[in-house]
Coordinates of C-alpha atoms in Angstrom, one line a residue:
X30 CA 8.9 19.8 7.7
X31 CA 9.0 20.6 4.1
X32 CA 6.6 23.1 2.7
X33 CA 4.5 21.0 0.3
X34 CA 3.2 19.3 3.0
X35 CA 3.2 22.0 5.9
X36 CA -0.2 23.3 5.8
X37 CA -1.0 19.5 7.6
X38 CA 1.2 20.1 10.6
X39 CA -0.2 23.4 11.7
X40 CA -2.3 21.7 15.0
X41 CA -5.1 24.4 14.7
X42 CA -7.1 21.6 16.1
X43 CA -5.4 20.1 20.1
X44 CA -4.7 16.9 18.3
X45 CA -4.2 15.4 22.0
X46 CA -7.5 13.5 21.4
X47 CA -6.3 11.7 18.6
X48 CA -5.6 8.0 19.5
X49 CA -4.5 4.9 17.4
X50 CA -5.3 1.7 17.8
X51 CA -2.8 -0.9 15.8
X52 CA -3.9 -4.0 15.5
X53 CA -2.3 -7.1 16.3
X54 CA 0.0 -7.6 13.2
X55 CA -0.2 -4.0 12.2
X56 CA 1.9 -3.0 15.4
X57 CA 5.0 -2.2 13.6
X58 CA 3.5 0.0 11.2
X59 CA 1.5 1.5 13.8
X60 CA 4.8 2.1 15.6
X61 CA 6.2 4.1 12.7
X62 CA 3.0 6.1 12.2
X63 CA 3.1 7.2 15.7
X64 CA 7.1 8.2 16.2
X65 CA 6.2 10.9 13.2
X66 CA 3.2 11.9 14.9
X67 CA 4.4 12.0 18.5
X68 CA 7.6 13.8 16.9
X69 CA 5.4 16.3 15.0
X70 CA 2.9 17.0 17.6
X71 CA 5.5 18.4 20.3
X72 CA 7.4 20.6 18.0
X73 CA 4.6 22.0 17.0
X74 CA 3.7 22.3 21.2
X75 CA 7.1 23.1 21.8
X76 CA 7.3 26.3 18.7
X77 CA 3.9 27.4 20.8
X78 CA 5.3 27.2 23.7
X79 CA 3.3 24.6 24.9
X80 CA 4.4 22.4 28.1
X81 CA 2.4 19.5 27.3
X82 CA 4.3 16.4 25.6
X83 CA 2.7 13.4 24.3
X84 CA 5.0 10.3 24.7
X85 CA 2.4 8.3 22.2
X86 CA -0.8 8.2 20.6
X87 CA -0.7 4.5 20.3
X88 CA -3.8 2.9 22.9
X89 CA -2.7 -1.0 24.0
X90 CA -5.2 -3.3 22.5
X91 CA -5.9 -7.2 22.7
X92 CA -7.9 -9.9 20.9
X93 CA -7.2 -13.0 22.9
X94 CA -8.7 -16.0 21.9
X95 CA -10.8 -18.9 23.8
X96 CA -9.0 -22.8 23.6
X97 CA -12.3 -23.6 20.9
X98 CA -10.9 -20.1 18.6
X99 CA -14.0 -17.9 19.9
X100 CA -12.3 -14.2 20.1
X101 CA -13.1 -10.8 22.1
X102 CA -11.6 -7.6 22.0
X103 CA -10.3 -5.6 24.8
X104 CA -9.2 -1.5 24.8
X105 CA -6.6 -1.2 27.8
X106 CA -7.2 2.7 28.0
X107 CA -10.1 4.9 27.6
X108 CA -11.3 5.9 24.0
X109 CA -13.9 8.1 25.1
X110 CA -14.6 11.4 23.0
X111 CA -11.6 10.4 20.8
X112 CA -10.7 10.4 17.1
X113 CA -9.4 7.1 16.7
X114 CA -7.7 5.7 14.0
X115 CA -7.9 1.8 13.5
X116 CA -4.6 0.4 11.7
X117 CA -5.5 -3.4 10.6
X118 CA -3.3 -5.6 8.2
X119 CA -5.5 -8.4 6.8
X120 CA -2.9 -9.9 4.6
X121 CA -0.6 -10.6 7.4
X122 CA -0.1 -14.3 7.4
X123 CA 2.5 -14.9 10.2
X124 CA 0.1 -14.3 13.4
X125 CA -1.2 -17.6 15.1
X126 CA -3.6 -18.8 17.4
X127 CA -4.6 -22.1 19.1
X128 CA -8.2 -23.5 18.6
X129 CA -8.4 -27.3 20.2
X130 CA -4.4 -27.3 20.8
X131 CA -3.7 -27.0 16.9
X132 CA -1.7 -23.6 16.0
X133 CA -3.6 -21.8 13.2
X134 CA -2.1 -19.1 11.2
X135 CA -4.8 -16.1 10.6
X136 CA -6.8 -15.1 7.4
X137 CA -7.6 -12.0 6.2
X138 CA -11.7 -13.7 7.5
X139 CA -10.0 -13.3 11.5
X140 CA -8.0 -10.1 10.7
X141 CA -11.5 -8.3 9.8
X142 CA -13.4 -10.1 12.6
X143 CA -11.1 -8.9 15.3
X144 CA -11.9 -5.2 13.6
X145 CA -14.9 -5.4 14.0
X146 CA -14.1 -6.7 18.0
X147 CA -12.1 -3.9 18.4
X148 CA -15.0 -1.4 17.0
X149 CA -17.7 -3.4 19.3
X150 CA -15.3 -3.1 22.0
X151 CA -15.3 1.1 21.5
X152 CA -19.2 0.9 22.5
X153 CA -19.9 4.3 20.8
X154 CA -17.6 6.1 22.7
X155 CA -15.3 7.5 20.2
X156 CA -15.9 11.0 18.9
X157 CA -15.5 9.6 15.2
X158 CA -13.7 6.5 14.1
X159 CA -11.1 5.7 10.9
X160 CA -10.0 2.7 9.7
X161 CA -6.9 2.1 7.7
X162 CA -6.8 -1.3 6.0
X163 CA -3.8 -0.5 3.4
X164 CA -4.7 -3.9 1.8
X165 CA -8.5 -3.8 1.3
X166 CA -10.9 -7.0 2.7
X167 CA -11.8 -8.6 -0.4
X168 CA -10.6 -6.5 -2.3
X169 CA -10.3 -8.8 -5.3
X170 CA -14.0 -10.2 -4.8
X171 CA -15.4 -6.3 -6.2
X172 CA -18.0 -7.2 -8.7
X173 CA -20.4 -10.1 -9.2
X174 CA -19.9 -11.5 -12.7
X175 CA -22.1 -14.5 -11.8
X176 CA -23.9 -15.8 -8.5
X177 CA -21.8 -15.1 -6.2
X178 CA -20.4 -12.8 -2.8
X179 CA -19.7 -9.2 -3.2
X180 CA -17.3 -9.6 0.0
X181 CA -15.7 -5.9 -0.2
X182 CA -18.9 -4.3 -0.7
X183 CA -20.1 -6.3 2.5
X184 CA -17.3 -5.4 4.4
X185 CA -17.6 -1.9 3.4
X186 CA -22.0 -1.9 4.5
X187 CA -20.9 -3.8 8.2
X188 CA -18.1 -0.4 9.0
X189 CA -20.6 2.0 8.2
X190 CA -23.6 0.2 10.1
X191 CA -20.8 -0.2 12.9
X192 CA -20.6 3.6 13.5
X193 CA -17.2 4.1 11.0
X194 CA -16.6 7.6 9.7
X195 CA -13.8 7.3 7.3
X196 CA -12.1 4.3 5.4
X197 CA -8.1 4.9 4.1
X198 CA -6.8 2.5 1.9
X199 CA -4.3 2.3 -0.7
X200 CA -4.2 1.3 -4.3
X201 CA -7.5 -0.4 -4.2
X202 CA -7.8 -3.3 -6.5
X203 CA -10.7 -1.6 -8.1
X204 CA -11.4 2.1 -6.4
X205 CA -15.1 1.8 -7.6
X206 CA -16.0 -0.1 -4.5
X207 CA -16.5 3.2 -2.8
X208 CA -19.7 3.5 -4.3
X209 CA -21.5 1.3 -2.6
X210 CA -21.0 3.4 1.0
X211 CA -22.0 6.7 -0.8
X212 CA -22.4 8.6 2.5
X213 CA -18.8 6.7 3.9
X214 CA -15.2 8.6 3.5
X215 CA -13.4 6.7 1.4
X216 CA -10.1 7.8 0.6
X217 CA -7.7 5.5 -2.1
X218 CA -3.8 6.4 -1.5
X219 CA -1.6 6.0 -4.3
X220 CA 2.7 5.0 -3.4
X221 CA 3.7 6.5 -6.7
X222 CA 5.8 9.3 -5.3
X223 CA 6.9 6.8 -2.8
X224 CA 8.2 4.0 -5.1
X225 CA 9.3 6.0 -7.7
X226 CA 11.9 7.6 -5.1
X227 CA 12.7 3.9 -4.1
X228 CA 13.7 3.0 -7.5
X229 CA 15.8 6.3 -8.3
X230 CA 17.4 6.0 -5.0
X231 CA 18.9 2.4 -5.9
X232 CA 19.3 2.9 -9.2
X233 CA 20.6 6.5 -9.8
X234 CA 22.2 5.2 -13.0
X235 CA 18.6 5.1 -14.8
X236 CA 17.9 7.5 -17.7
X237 CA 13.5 8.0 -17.5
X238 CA 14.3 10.0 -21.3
X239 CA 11.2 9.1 -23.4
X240 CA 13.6 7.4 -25.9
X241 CA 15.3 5.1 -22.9
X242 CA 12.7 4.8 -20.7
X243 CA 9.1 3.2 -20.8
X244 CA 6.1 2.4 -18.8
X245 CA 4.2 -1.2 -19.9
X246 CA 1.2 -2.1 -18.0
X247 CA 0.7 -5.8 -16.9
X248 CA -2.9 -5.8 -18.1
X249 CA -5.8 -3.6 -19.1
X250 CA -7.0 -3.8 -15.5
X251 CA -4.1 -1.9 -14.3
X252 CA -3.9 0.8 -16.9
X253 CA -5.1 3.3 -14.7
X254 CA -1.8 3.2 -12.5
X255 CA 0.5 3.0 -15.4
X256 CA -1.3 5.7 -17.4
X257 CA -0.5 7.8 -14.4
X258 CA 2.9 6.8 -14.5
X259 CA 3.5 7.4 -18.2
X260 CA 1.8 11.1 -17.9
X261 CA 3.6 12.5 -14.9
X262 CA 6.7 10.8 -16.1
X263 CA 6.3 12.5 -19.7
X264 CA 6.9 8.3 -21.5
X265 CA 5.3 5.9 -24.1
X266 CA 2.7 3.5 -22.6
X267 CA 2.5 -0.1 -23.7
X268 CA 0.3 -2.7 -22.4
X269 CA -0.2 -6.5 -22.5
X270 CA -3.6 -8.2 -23.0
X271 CA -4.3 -11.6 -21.3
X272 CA -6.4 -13.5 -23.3
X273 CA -8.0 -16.2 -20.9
X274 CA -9.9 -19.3 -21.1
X275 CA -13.1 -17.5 -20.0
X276 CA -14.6 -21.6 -20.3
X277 CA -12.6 -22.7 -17.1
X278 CA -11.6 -21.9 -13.8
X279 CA -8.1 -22.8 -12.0
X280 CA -7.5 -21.8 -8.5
X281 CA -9.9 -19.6 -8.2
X282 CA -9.4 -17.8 -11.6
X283 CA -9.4 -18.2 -15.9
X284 CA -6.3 -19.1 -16.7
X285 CA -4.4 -17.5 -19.2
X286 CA -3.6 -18.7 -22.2
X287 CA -1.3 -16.0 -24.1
X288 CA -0.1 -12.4 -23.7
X289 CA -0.5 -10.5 -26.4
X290 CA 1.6 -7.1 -26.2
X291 CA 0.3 -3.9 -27.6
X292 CA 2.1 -1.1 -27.9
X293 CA 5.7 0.6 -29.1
X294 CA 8.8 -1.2 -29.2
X295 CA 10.5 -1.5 -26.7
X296 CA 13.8 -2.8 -28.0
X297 CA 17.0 -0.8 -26.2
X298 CA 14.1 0.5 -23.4
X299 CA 14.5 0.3 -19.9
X300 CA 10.8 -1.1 -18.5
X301 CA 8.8 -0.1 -15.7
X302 CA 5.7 -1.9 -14.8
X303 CA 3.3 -1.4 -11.8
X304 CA 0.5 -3.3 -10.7
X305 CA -1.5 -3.7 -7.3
X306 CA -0.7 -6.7 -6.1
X307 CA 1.9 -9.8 -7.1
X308 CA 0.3 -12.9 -6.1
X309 CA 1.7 -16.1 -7.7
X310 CA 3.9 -13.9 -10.0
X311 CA 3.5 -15.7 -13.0
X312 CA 1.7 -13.1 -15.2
X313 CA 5.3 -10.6 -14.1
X314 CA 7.7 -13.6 -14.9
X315 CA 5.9 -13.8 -18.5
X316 CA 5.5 -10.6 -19.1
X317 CA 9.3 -10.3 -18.5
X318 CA 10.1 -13.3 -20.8
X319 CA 8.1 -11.4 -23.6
X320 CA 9.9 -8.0 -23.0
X321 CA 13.4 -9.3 -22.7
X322 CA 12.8 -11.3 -26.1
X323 CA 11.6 -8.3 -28.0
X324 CA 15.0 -6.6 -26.6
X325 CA 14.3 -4.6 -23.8
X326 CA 16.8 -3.1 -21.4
X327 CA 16.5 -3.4 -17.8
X328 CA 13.2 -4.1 -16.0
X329 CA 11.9 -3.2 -12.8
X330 CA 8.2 -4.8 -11.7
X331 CA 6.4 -2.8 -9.2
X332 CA 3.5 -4.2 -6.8
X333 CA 2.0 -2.1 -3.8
X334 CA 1.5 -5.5 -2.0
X335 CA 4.0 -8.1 -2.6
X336 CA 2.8 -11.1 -1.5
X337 CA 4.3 -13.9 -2.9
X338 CA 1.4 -16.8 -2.4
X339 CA 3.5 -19.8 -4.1
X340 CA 7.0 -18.5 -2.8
X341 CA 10.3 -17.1 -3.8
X342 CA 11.9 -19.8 -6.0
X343 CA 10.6 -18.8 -9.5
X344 CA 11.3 -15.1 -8.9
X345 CA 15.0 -16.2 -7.4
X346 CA 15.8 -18.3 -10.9
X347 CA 14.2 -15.5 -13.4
X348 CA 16.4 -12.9 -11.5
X349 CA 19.5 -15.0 -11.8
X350 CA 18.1 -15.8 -15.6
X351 CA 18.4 -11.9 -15.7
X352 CA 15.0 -11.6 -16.4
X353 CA 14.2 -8.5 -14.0
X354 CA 16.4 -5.7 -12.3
X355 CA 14.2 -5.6 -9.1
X356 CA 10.5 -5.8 -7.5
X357 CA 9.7 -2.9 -5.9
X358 CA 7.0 -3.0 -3.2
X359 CA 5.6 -1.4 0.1
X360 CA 5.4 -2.1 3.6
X361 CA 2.0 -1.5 3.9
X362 CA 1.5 -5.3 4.6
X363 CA 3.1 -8.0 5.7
X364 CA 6.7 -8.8 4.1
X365 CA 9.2 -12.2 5.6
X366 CA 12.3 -12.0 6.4
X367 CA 13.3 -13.9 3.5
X368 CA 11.9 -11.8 1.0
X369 CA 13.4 -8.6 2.4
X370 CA 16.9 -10.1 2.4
X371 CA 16.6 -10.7 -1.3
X372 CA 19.1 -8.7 -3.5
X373 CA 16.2 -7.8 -5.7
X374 CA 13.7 -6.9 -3.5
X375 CA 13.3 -3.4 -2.9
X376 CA 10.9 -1.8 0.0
X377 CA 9.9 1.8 -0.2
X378 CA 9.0 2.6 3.8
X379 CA 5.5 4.0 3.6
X380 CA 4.8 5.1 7.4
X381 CA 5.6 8.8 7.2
X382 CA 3.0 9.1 4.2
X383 CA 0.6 7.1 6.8
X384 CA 1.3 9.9 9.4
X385 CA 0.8 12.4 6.7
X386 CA -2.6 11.5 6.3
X387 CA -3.5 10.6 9.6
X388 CA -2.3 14.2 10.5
X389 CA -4.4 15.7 7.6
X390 CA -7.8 13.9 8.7
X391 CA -7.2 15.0 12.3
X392 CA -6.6 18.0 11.6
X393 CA -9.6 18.3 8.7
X394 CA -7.3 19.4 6.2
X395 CA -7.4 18.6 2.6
X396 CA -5.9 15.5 1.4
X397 CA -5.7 16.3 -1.8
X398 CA -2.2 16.9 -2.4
X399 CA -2.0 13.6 -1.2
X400 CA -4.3 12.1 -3.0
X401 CA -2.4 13.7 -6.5
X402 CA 1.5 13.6 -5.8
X403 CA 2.3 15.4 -9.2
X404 CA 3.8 18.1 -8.4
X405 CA 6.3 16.4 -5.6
X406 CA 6.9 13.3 -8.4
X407 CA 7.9 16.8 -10.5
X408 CA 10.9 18.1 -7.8
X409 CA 11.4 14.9 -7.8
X410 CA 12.5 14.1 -11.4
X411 CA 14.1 18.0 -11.3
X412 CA 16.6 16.8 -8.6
X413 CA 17.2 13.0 -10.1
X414 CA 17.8 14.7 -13.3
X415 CA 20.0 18.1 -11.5
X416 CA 21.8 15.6 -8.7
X417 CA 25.1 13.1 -9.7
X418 CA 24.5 9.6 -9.2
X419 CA 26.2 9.8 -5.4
X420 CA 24.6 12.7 -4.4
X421 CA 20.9 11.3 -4.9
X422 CA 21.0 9.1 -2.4
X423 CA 21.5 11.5 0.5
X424 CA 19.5 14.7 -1.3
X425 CA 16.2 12.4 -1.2
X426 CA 16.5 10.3 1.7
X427 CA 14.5 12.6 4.3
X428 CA 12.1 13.9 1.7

């Protein structure tokens, strides 16, 4: 246990009553979370000397559903007088179910309903109840710029009426959202520190000098995240601006119709660019076009959720092209096989930062060195820039 982070795994509280429920299509993050946990709880038992050990905190769940689609929720253990943390991927595409003999793939719309099950199913007899959604229901329907849903803020209303304590999400699309649950936790998780040490790991050859090395963002919306990156990392900042057709909509959305780049040069520059989600990808492949024709060095595109909505192909030919080094991304939501067997694709592991947190809230301990990596992104960049290339690897891979 490393010092920055060992105030969080002194159990002053008998974290015994903590219990986590992953959700179907979450289970393998849930699985992770809970080997940290499990491992962390009796060491701690076992340095007090302690006899009691905790094979899991992990409670079996299910959310069968009816020939016609209808659902219900069932807990196979008791809940009661529990802290209970709710792990729930809605942007996990691959489960199915039948509904009149037809297989149907499930939205984000059935990952929230079985949620919600799940909380009905608890009947109030939970000491206090979290939810972590990494990738946050309608997340992307924020605002109302005309007459039309506010779908997070909904979501956000239903969880607190339902008896929910604290929501833990990461990198929300916009973290404003909070604001309409003013009495709600709400707590917005950054994977800087964790990508960042993703990146360095594979590509120990990179020089993050402010004359080598430069942060771009993809757009003015995510300019907070890449003025974060630009600070802690002590680089220039550029940004593109996507001018739109504000009198149309396509799929959902105003196209664009240019990118208009504002910033230094970036000629001889290595690139890094992070934004919250990749979707269609065609905004990153452009942007990458632009940079690599005004000279830039390598580029790596970063995306907390990679999801890939229109598939692999494009990203495939502009890698070959040599249009980008890599697209770093997190496993806080569903990734396929294919995508993870890419060359270029590059997964920073985010379950021991899950347990981190988890720990932290159970134990009512301050997140906020969690919240604000600085400080570890620091010893980080100290040892990338101490450590040779070979070394790196195997001085931050249990950090």
């Amino acid at each position: 246990m490393r010092p920055f982070f060992e105030s969080v795994f002194n159990f002053e509280k008998d974290s015994s009553n903590m219990a986590i429920i992953a959700l179907k299509g979450a289970e393998e993050l849930g699985k992770k979370v809970d080997y940290y946990l499990v491992n962390w709880y009796n060491s701690e038992a076992k340095a007090n000397g302690k006899k009691s050990i905790k094979k899991t905190f992990l409670v079996g769940n299910n959310c069968p559903r009816f020939t016609t689609g209808d659902g219900k929720a069932l807990i196979n253990d008791s809940i009661r007088g529990k802290d209970l943390f709710i792990i729930c991927d809605v942007g996990n595409y691959s489960i199915e179910y039948n509904m009149f003999g037809t297989p149907n793939r499930m939205s984000p719309d059935d990952h929230y309903a079985d949620l919600k099950r799940i909380i009905s199913a608890c009947a109030g007899k939970a000491n206090k109840i979290t939810v972590v959604m990494p990738l946050l229901y309608g997340g992307r329907q924020h605002r109302r710029t005309a007459r039309e849903s506010l779908d997070c803020s909904q979501m956000l209303h239903e969880l607190e009426y339902m008896g929910v304590n604290d929501v833990v999400t990461f990198d929300a699309h916009d973290p404003r959202v909070q604001n309409a649950v003013p009495t709600m936790g709400f707590d917005n998780f950054m994977p800087t520190y964790q990508i960042l040490k993703a990146m360095l790991r594979t590509f120990p050859e990179i020089n993050m000098k402010k004359e080598n090395f430069m942060i771009v963002s993809p757009d003015e919306g995510a300019m907070s995240r890449n003025i974060y990156y630009a600070s802690v990392l002590g680089t220039d900042l550029g940004m593109f601006y996507k001018r739109r057709d504000y009198a149309n909509v396509v799929n959902g959305r105003n196209p664009i119709v240019a990118h208009e780049y504002i910033g230094n040069d970036v000629r001889g520059k290595d690139i890094f660019v992070a934004d919250d989600i990749i979707a269609t990808g065609d905004s990153m492949l452009k942007l990458c076009t632009e940079l690599k024709a005004a000279g830039c060095g390598k580029i790596f595109l970063s995306a907390t959720y990679a999801l890939f909505t229109e598939g692999l192909e494009k990203f495939q030919k502009a890698y070959e092209q040599g249009l980008f080094n890599a697209v770093l991304s997190t496993n806080l939501t569903y990734a396929t096989e294919e995508v993870l067997k890419k060359d270029w694709f590059i997964q920073a592991d985010m379950s021991k930062f899950v347990a981190y947190i988890i720990a932290a809230i159970d134990q009512n301990k301050s997140v906020g060195q969690l919240l604000d990596p600085h400080d570890k992104i620091h010893e980080l960049i100290e040892k990338f820039n101490a450590s040779k290339p070979q070394q790196l690897a195997m001085d931050i891979s249990e950090e």
